[in-house]
Short mmCIF file of C-alpha atoms in Angstrom, two decimals:
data_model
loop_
_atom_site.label_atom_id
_atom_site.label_comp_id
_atom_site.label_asym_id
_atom_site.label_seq_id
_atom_site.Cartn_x
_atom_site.Cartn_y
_atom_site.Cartn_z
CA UNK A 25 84.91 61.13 171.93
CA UNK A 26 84.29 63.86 168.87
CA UNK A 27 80.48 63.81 168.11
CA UNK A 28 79.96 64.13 164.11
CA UNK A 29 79.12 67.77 164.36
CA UNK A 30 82.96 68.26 165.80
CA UNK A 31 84.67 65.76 162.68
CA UNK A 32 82.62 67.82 159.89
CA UNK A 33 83.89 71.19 161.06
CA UNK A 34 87.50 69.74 161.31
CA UNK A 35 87.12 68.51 158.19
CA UNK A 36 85.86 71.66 156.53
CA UNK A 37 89.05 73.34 158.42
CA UNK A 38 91.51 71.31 156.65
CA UNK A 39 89.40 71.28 153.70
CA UNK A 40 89.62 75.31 153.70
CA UNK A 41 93.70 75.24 155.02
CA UNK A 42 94.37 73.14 152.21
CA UNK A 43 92.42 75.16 149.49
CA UNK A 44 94.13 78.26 151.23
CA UNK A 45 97.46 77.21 150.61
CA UNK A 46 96.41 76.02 147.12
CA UNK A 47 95.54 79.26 146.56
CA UNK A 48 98.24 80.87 147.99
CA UNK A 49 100.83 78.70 146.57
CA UNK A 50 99.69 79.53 142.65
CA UNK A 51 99.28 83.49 143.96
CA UNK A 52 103.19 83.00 144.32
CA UNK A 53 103.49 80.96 141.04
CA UNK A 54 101.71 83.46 139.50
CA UNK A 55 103.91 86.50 140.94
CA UNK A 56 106.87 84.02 139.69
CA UNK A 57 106.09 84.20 136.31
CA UNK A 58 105.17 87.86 136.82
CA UNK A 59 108.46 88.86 138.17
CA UNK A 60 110.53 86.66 135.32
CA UNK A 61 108.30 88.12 132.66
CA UNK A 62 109.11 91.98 134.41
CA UNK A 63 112.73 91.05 134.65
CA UNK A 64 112.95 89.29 130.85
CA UNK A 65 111.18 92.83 129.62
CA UNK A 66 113.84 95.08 131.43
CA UNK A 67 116.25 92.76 129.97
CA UNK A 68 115.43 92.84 126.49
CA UNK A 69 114.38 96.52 126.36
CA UNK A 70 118.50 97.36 128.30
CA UNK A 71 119.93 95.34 125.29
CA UNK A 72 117.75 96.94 122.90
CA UNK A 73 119.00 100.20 124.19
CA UNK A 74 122.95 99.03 124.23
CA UNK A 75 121.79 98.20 120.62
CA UNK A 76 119.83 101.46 119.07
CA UNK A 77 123.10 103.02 119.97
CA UNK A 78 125.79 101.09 118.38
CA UNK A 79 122.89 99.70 115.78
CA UNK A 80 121.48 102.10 112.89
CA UNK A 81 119.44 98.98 111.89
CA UNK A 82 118.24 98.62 115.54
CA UNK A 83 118.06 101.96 116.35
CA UNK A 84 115.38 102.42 113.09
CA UNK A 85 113.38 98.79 114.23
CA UNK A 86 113.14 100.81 117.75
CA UNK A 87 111.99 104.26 116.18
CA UNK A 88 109.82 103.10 113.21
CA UNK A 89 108.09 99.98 114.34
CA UNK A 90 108.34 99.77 118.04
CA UNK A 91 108.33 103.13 119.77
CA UNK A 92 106.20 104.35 116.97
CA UNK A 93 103.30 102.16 117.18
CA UNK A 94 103.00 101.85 120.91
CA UNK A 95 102.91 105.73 121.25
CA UNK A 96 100.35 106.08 118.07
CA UNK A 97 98.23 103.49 120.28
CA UNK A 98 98.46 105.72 123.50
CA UNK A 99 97.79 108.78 121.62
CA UNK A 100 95.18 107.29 119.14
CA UNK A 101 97.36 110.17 116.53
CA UNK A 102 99.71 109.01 113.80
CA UNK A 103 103.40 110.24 114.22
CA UNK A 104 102.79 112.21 111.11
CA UNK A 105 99.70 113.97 112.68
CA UNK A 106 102.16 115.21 115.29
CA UNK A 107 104.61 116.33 113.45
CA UNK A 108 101.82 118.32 111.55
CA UNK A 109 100.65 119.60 114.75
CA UNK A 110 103.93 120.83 115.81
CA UNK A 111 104.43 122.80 112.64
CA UNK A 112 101.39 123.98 112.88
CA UNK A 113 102.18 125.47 116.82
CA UNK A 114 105.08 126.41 116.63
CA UNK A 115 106.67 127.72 113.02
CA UNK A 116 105.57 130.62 110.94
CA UNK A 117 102.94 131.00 108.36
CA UNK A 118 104.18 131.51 104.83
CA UNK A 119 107.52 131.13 106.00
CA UNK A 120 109.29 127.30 104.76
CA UNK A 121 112.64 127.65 106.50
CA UNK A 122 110.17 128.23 109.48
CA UNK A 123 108.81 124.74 108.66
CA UNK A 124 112.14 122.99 107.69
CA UNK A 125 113.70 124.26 111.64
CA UNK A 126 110.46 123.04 113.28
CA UNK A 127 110.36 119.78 111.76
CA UNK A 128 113.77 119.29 112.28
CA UNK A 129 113.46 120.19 116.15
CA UNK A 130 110.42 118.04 116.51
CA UNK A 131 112.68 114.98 114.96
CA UNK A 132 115.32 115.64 116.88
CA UNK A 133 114.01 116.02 120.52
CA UNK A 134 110.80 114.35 120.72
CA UNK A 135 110.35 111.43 117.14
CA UNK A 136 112.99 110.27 114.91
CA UNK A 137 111.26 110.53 111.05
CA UNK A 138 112.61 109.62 108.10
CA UNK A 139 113.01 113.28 106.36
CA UNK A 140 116.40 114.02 104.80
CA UNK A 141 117.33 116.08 107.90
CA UNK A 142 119.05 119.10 108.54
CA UNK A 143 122.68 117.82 107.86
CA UNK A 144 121.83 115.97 104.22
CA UNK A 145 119.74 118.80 103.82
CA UNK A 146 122.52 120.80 103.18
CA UNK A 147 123.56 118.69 100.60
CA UNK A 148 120.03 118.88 98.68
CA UNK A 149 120.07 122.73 99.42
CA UNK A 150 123.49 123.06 97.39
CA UNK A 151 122.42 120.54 94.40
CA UNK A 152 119.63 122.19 93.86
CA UNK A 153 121.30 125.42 93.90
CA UNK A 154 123.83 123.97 91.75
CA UNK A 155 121.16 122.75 89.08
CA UNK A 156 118.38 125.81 89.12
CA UNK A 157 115.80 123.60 87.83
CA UNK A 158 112.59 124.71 86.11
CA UNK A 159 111.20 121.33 86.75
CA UNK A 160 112.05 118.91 89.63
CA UNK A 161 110.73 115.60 90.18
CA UNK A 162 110.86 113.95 94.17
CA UNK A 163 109.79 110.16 94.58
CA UNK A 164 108.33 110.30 98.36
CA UNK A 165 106.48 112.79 99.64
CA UNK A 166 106.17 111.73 103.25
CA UNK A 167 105.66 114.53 105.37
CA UNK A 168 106.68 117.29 102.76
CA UNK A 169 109.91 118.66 104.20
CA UNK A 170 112.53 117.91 101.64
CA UNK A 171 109.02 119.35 98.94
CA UNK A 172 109.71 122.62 101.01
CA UNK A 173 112.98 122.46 101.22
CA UNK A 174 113.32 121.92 97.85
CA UNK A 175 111.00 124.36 96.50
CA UNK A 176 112.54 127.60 98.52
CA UNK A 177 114.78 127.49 96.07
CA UNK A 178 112.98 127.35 93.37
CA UNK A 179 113.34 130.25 91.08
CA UNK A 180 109.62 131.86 89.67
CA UNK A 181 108.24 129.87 87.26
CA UNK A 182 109.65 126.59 88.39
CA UNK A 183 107.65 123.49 90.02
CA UNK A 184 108.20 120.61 91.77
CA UNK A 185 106.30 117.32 91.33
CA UNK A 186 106.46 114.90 94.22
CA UNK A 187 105.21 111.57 94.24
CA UNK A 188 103.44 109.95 97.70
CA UNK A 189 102.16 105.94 97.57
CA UNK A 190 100.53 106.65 100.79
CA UNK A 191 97.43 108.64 100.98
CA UNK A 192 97.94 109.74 104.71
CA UNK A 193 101.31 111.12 104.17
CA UNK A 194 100.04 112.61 101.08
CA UNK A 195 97.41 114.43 103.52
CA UNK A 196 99.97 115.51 105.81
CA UNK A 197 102.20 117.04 103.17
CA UNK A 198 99.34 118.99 101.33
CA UNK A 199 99.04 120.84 104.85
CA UNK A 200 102.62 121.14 105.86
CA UNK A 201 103.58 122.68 102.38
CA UNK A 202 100.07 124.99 102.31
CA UNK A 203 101.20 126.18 105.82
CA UNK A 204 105.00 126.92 103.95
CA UNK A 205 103.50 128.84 101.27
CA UNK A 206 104.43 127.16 98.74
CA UNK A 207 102.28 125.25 97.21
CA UNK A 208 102.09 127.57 94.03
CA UNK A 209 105.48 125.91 92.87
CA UNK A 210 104.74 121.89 94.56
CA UNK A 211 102.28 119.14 93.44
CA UNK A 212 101.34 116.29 95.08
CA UNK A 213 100.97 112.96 92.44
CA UNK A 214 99.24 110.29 94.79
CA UNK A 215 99.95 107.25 93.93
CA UNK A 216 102.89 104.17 92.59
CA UNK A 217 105.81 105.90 91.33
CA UNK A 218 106.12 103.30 88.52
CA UNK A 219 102.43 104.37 87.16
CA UNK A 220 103.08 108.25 87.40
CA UNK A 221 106.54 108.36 86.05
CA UNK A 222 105.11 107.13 82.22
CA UNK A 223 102.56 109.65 82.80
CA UNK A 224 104.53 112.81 83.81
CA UNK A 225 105.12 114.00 79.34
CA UNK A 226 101.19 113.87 79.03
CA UNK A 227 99.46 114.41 82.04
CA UNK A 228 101.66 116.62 83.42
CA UNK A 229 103.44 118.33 80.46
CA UNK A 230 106.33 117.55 81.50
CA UNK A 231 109.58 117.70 78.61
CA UNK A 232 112.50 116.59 80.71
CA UNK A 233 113.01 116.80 83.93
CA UNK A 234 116.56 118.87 85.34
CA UNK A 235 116.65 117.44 88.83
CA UNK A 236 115.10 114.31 90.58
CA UNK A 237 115.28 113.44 94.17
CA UNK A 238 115.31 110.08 95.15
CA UNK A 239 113.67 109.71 98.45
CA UNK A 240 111.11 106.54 98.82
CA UNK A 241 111.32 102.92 98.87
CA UNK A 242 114.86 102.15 97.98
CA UNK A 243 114.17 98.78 96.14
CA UNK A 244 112.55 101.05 93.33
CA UNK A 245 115.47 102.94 93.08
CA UNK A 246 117.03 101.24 89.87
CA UNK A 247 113.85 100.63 88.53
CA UNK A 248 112.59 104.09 88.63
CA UNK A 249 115.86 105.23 87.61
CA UNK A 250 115.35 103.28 84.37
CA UNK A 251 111.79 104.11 83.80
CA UNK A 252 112.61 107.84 83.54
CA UNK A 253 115.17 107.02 81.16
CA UNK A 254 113.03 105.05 79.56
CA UNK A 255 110.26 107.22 79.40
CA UNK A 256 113.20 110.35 77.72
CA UNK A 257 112.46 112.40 81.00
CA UNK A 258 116.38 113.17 80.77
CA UNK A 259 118.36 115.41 79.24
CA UNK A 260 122.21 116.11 78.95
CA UNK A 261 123.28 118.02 82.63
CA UNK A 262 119.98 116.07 84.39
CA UNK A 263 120.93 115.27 87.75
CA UNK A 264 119.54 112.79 90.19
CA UNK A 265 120.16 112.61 94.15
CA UNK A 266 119.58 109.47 96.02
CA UNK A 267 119.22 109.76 99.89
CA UNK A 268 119.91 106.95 101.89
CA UNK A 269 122.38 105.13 100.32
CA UNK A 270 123.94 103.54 102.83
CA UNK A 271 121.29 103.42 105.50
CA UNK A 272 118.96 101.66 104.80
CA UNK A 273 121.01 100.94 101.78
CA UNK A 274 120.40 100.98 98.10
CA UNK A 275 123.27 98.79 97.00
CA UNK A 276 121.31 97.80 93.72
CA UNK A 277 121.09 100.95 92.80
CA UNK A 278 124.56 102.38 93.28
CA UNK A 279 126.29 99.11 91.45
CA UNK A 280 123.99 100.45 88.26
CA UNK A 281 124.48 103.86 88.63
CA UNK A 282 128.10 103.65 88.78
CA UNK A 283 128.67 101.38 86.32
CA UNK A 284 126.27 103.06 83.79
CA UNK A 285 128.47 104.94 81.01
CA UNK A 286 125.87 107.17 80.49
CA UNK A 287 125.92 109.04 84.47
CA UNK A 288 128.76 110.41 86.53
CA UNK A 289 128.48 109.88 90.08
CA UNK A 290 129.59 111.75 93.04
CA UNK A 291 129.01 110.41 96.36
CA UNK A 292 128.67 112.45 99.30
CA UNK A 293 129.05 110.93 102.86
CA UNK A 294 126.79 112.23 105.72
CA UNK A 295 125.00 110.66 108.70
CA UNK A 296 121.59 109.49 109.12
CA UNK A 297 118.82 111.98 109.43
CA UNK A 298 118.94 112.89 113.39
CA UNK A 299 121.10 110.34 114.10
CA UNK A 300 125.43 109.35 114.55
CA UNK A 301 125.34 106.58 112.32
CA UNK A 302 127.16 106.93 108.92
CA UNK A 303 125.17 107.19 105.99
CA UNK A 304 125.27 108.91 102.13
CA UNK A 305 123.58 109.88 99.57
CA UNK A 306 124.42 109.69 95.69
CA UNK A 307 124.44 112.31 92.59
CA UNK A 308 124.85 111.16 89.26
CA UNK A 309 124.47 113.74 86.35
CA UNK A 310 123.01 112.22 83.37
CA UNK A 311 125.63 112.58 80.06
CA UNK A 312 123.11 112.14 77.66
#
């Protein structure tokens, strides 16, 4: 017969087996879940890559929100910063095609960014050219590339007023277009679009303007469009140019434009700034 020493250590044993395989059996439960939650990632981040490529939609959700902010966590830098920095490294002082190239290769093998890119930039390059304006208006800043693309061509004497909602991009652009050399013929107006544009005759002497490039949110599109009409910031021969058209898509915008008597419209179709997908953007010379 067991004495009562011998039945408490058997118990314990079982007692211990039993919380053992306990354990062990939500260890497995546990690596379960794990595995399902690994596998449901790989999954979702396989379709999201089927999608960024047949997707422009996708492919910018991927870029602008997801990609973006996980990296700007990792590297405790905003994507704007870097782009900065790689200007900075790598193109020439003084020099703004210098600044356009390196931008362009930083967007195009390392961050997608939402510049006009080389391939519309051709199309600003040749309105502008086209136009020879003594004073240019741009609604969004952001980083400053199309603001030095823009004002290379400027002839002497002739500025460029671009308008940035967002003071870090604002930042960003002051340095990239110092660093271009040309910030004798740019300046930066921080702030809502729809509170400079009224301002522009007396704060910033301007009479009319001969060429505006339409760059930022696209929902303010029209509206801006009809402020600076409304404001006489046009003359006969003024021409606006509307990026993005079709991606992300100003549809508002183009059914006014087009059906305004008092513009003629030209559309010119492109792709998406370092990207396939199919995209335009919009010129509409103002008749008086």
């Amino acid at each position: 017969m067991a004495g009562p020493g011998l039945g408490r250590t058997e118990q314990h044993r079982k007692r211990s087996e039993g919380t053992a395989s306990a354990l062990l059996r939500k260890m497995l439960e546990s690596s379960s879940v794990l595995l399902f939650i690994v596998f449901v990632l790989i999954f979702v981040l396989l379709l999201f890559a089927v999608l960024i490529r047949k997707n422009a939609a996708a492919a910018l959700i991927w870029h602008e929100i997801i990609r973006e902010k996980i990296t700007n966590f990792i590297m405790n830098q905003s994507k704007e910063q870097r782009i900065l920095d790689f200007v900075l490294q790598n193109a020439v002082r003084g020099d703004p095609r210098s600044v356009v190239d390196a931008i362009d290769k930083y967007c195009t093998q390392k961050e997608w960014a939402m510049n006009v890119g080389s391939e519309k930039g051709i199309i600003l390059d040749k309105t502008v050219e086209e136009v020879n304006p003594s004073v240019a208006l741009e609604l969004g800043t952001y980083c400053g590339y199309s603001a030095v693309r823009i004002a290379r061509l400027l002839k002497p004497g002739a500025r460029l007023l671009t308008v940035e909602f967002n003071p870090e991009f604002a930042a960003v652009a002051k340095q990239t277009i110092e660093f271009a050399g040309v910030q004798d013929k740019v300046k930066i107006l921080e702030g809502p679009s729809e509170e400079i544009i009224p301002q522009l005759k007396k704060k910033y002497e301007v009479d009319t303007l001969d060429f505006v490039f339409l760059d930022h949110w696209k929902d303010r599109y029209t509206p801006d469009t009809i402020l600076i009409q409304e404001c006489n910031l046009l003359r006969k021969g003024s021409v606006l140019l509307a990026d993005n058209v079709i991606i992300p898509g100003a549809p508002e915008f183009l059914k006014y434009i087009r059906n305004n008597p008092r513009f003629q419209c030209t559309n010119y179709p492109s792709h998406l700034e370092y990207m396939k997908a199919e995209d335009a953007m919009e010129k509409a010379v103002f008749l008086g």
